[in-house]
PDB file of C-alpha atoms in Angstrom:
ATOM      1  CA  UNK E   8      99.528  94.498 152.079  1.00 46.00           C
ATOM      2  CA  UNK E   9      99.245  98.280 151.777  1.00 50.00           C
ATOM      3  CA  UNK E  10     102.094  98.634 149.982  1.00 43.00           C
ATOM      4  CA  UNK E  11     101.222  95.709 147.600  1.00 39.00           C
ATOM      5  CA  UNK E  12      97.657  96.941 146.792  1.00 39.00           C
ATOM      6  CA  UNK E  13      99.813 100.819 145.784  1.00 42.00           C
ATOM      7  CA  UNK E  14     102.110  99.044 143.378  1.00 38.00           C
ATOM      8  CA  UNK E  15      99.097  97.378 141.763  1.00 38.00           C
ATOM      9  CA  UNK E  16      97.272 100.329 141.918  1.00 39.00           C
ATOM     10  CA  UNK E  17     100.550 102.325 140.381  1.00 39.00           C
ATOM     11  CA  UNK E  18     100.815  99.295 137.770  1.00 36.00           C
ATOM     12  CA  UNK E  19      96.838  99.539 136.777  1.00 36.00           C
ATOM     13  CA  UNK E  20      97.415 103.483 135.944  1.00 36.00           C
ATOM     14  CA  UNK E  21     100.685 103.120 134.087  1.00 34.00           C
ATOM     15  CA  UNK E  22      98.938 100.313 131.958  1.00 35.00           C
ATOM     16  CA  UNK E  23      95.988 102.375 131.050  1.00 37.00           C
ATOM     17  CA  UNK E  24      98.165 105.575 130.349  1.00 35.00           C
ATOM     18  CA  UNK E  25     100.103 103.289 127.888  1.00 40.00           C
ATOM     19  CA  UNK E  26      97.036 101.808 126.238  1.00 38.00           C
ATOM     20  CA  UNK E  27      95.457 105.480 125.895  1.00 39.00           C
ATOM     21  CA  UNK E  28      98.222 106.683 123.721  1.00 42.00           C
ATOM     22  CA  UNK E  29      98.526 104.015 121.715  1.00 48.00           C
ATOM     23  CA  UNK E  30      94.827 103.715 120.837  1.00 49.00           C
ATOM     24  CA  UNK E  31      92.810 106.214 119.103  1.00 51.00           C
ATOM     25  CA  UNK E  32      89.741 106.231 116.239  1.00 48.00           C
ATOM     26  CA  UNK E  33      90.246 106.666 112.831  1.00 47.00           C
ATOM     27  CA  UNK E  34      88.426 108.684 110.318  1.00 47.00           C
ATOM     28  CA  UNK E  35      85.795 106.282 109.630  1.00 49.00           C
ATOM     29  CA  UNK E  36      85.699 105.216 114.034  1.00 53.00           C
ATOM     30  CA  UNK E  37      87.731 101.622 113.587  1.00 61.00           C
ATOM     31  CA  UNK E  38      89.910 101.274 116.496  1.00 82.00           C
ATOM     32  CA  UNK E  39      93.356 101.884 115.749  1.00 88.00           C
ATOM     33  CA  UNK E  40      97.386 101.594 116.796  1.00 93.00           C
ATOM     34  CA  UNK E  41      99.695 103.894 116.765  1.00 94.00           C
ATOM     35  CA  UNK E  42     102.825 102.899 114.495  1.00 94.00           C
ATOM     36  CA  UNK E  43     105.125 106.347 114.829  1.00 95.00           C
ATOM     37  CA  UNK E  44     105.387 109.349 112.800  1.00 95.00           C
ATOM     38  CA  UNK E  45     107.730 110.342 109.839  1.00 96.00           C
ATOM     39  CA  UNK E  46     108.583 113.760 108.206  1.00 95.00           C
ATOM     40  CA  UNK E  47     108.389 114.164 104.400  1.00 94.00           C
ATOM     41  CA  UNK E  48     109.639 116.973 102.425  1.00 91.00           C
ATOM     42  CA  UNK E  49     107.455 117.780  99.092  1.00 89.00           C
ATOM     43  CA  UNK E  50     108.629 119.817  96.184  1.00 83.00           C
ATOM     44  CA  UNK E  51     105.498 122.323  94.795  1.00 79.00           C
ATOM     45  CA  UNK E  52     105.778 121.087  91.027  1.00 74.00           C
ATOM     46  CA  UNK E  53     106.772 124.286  88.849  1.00 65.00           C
ATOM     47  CA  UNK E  54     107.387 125.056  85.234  1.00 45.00           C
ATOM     48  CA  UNK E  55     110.501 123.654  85.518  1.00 48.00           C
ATOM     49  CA  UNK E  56     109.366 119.940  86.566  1.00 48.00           C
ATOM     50  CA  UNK E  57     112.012 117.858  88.765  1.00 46.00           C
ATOM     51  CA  UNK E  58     111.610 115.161  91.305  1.00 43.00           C
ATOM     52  CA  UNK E  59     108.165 116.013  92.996  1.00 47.00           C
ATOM     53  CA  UNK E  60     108.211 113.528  95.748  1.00 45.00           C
ATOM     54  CA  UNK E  61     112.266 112.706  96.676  1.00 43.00           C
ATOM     55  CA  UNK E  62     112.357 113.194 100.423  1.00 42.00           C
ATOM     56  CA  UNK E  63     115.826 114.839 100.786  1.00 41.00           C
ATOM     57  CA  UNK E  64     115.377 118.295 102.191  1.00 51.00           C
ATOM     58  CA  UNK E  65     117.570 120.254  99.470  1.00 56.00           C
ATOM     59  CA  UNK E  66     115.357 122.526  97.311  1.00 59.00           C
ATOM     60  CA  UNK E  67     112.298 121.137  98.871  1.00 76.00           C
ATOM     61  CA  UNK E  68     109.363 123.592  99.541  1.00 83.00           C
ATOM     62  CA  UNK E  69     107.132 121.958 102.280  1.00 88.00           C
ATOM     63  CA  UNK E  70     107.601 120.082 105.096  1.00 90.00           C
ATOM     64  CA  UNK E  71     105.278 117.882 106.805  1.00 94.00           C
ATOM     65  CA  UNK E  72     104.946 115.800 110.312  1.00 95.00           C
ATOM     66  CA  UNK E  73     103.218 112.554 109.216  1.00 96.00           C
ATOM     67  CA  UNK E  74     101.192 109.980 112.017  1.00 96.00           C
ATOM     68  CA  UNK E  75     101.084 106.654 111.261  1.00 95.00           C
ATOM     69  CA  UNK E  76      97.859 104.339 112.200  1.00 95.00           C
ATOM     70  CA  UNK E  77      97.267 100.804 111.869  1.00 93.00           C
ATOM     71  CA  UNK E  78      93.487 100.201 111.867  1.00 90.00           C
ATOM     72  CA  UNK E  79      92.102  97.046 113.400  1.00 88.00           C
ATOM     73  CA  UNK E  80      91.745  95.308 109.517  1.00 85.00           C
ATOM     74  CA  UNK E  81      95.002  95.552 109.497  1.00 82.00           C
ATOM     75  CA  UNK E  82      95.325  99.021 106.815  1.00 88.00           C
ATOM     76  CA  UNK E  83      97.974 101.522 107.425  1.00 91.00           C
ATOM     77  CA  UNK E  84      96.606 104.839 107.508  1.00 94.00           C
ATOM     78  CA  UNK E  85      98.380 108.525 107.215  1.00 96.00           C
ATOM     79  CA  UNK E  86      97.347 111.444 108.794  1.00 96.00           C
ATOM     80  CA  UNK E  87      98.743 115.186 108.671  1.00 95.00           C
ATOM     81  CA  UNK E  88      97.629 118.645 110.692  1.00 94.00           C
ATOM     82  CA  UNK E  89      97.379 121.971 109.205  1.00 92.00           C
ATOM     83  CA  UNK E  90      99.548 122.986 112.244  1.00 92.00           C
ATOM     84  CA  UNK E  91     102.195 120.546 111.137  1.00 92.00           C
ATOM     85  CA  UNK E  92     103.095 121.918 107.854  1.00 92.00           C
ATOM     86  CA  UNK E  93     105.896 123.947 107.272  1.00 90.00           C
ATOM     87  CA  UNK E  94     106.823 125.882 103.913  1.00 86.00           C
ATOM     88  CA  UNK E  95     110.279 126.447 104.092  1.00 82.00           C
ATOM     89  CA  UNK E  96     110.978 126.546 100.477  1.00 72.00           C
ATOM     90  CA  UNK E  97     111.600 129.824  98.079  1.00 70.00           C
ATOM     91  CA  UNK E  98     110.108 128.719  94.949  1.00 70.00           C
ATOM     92  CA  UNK E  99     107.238 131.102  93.977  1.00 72.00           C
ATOM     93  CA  UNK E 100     104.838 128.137  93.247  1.00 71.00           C
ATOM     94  CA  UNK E 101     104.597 127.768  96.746  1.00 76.00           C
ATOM     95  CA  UNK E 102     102.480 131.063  96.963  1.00 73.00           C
ATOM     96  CA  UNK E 103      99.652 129.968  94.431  1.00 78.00           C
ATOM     97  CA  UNK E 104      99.219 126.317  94.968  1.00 82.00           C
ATOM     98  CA  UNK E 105      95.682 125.535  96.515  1.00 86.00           C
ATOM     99  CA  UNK E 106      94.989 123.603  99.794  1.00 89.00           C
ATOM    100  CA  UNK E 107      93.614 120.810  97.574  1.00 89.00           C
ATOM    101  CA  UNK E 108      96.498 120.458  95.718  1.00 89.00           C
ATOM    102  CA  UNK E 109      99.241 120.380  98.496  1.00 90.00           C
ATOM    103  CA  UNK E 110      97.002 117.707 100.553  1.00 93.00           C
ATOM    104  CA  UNK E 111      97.290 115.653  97.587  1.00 93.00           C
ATOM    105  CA  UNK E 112     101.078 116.480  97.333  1.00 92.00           C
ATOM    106  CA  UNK E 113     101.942 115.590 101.083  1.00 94.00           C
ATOM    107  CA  UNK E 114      99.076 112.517 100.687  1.00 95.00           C
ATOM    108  CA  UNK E 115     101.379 111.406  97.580  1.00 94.00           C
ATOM    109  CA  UNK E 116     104.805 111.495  99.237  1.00 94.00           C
ATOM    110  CA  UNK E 117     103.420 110.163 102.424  1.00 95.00           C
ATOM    111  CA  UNK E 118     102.633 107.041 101.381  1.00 94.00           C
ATOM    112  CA  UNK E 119     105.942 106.604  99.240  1.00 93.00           C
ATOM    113  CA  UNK E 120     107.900 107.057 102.307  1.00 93.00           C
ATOM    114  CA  UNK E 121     105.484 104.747 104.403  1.00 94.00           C
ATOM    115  CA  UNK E 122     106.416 101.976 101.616  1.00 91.00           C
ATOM    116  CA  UNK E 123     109.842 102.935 101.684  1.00 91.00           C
ATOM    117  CA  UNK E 124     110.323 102.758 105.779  1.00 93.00           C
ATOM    118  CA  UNK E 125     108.205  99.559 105.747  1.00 90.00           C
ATOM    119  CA  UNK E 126     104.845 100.427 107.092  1.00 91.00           C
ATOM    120  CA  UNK E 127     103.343  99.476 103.812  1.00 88.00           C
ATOM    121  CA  UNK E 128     103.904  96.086 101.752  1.00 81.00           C
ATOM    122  CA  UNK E 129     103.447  96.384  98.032  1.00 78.00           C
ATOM    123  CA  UNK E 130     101.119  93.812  96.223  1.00 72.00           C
ATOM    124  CA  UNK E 131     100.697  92.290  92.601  1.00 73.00           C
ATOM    125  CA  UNK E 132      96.983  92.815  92.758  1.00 76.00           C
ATOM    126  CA  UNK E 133      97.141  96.241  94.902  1.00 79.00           C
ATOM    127  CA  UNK E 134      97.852  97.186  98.909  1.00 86.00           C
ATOM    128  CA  UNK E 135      94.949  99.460  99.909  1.00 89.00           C
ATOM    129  CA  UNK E 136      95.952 102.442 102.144  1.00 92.00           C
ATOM    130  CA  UNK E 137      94.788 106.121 102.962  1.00 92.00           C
ATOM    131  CA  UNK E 138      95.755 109.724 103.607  1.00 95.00           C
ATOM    132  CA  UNK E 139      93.543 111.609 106.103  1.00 94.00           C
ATOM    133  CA  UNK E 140      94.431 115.274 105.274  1.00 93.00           C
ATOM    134  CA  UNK E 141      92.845 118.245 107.842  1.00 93.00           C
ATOM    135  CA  UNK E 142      90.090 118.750 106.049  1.00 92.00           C
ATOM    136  CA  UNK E 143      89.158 115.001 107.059  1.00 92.00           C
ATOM    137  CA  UNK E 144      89.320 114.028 103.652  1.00 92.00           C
ATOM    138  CA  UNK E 145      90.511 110.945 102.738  1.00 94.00           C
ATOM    139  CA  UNK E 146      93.029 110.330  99.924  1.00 94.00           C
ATOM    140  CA  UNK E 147      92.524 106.730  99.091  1.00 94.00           C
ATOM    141  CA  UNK E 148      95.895 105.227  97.570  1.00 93.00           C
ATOM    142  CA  UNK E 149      96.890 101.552  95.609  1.00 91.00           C
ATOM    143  CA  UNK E 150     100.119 100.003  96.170  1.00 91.00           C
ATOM    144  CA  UNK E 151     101.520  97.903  93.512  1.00 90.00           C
ATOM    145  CA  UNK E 152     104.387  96.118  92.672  1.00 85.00           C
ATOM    146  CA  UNK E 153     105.256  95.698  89.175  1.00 82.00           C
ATOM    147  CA  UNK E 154     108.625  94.855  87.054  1.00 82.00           C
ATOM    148  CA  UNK E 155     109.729  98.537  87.143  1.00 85.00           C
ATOM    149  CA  UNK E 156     109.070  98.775  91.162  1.00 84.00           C
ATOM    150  CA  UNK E 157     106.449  99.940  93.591  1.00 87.00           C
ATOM    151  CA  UNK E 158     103.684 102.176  91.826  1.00 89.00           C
ATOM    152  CA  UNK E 159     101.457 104.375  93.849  1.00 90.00           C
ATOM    153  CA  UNK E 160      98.281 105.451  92.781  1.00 91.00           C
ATOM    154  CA  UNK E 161      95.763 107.570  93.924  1.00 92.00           C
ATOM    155  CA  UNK E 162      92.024 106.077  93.218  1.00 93.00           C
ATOM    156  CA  UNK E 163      89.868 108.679  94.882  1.00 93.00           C
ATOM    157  CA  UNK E 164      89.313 111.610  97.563  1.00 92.00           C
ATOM    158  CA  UNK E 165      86.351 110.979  99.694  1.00 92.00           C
ATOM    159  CA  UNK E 166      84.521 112.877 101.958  1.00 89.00           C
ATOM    160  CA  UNK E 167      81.741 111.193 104.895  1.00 79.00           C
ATOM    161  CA  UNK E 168      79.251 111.981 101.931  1.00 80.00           C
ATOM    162  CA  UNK E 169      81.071 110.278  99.511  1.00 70.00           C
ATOM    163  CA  UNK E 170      83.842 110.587  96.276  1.00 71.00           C
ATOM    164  CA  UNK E 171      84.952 113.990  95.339  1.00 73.00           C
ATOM    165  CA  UNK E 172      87.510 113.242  92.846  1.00 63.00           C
TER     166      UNK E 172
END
């Protein structure tokens, strides 16, 4: 009996480890799962223009570890940590681009690459999904498909007091 009441003891732990790291709050305090994490690679746009948002590492200029939420409505949502961006690019852009601007950057190519690995659907009338960058600003995004393929869009940055841009 001892040894019966340890192993459901043992079992009762183990299960509410497991449910701790899978649960969390978002941004706005829904309940939410944890889906995985991705890297993306970001190119600072220059003078010279080029792909901004292709996620192979050659020539790129930032790097960024990417957490992946699904809230309890059923939304994907991003997140990204000061601590887990990297600049590993030599471009001289990288030295003058504000913190505003490379948020929306990584925000941008996060969400491609969460449509392109499947954590995002795209729809005809437009798949809602957000970007929580470390300032705890949230970069609101549309999905959509269309006859030339999936279109991303940004529709706003908002703060707990509401729209900034």
């Amino acid at each position: 009996m001892r040894v019966l009441l340890s192993c459901f003891a043992a079992v009762l732990l183990l299960s509410a480890s497991g449910w701790a790291q899978t649960e969390s709050m978002t941004s706005s305090g829904a309940a939410a799962t944890y889906k995985g994490t991705m890297t993306v690679y970001v190119d600072v746009p220059s003078s010279s223009g080029g792909d901004t948002y292709n996620t192979a590492p050659k020539g790129k200029d930032i790097i960024s570890e990417i957490t992946i939420w699904a809230t309890s409505t059923g939304q994907m949502q991003y997140s990204f940590s000061k601590s887990g961006i990297k600049f590993i690019g030599t471009d001289p852009s990288v030295q003058n681009i504000s913190s505003s601007d490379l948020y929306n950057l990584i925000a941008q190519a996060a969400v491609e690459q969460g449509v392109a690995m499947g954590y995002n659907y795209c729809g005809s009338t437009g798949t809602q999904t957000r970007v929580v960058d470390p300032e705890s600003l949230s970069h609101n995004f549309s999905i959509r498909c269309s006859s030339t393929g999936t279109v991303v869009t940004q529709t706003s940055v908002t703060s707990s007091t509401g729209t900034i841009q």
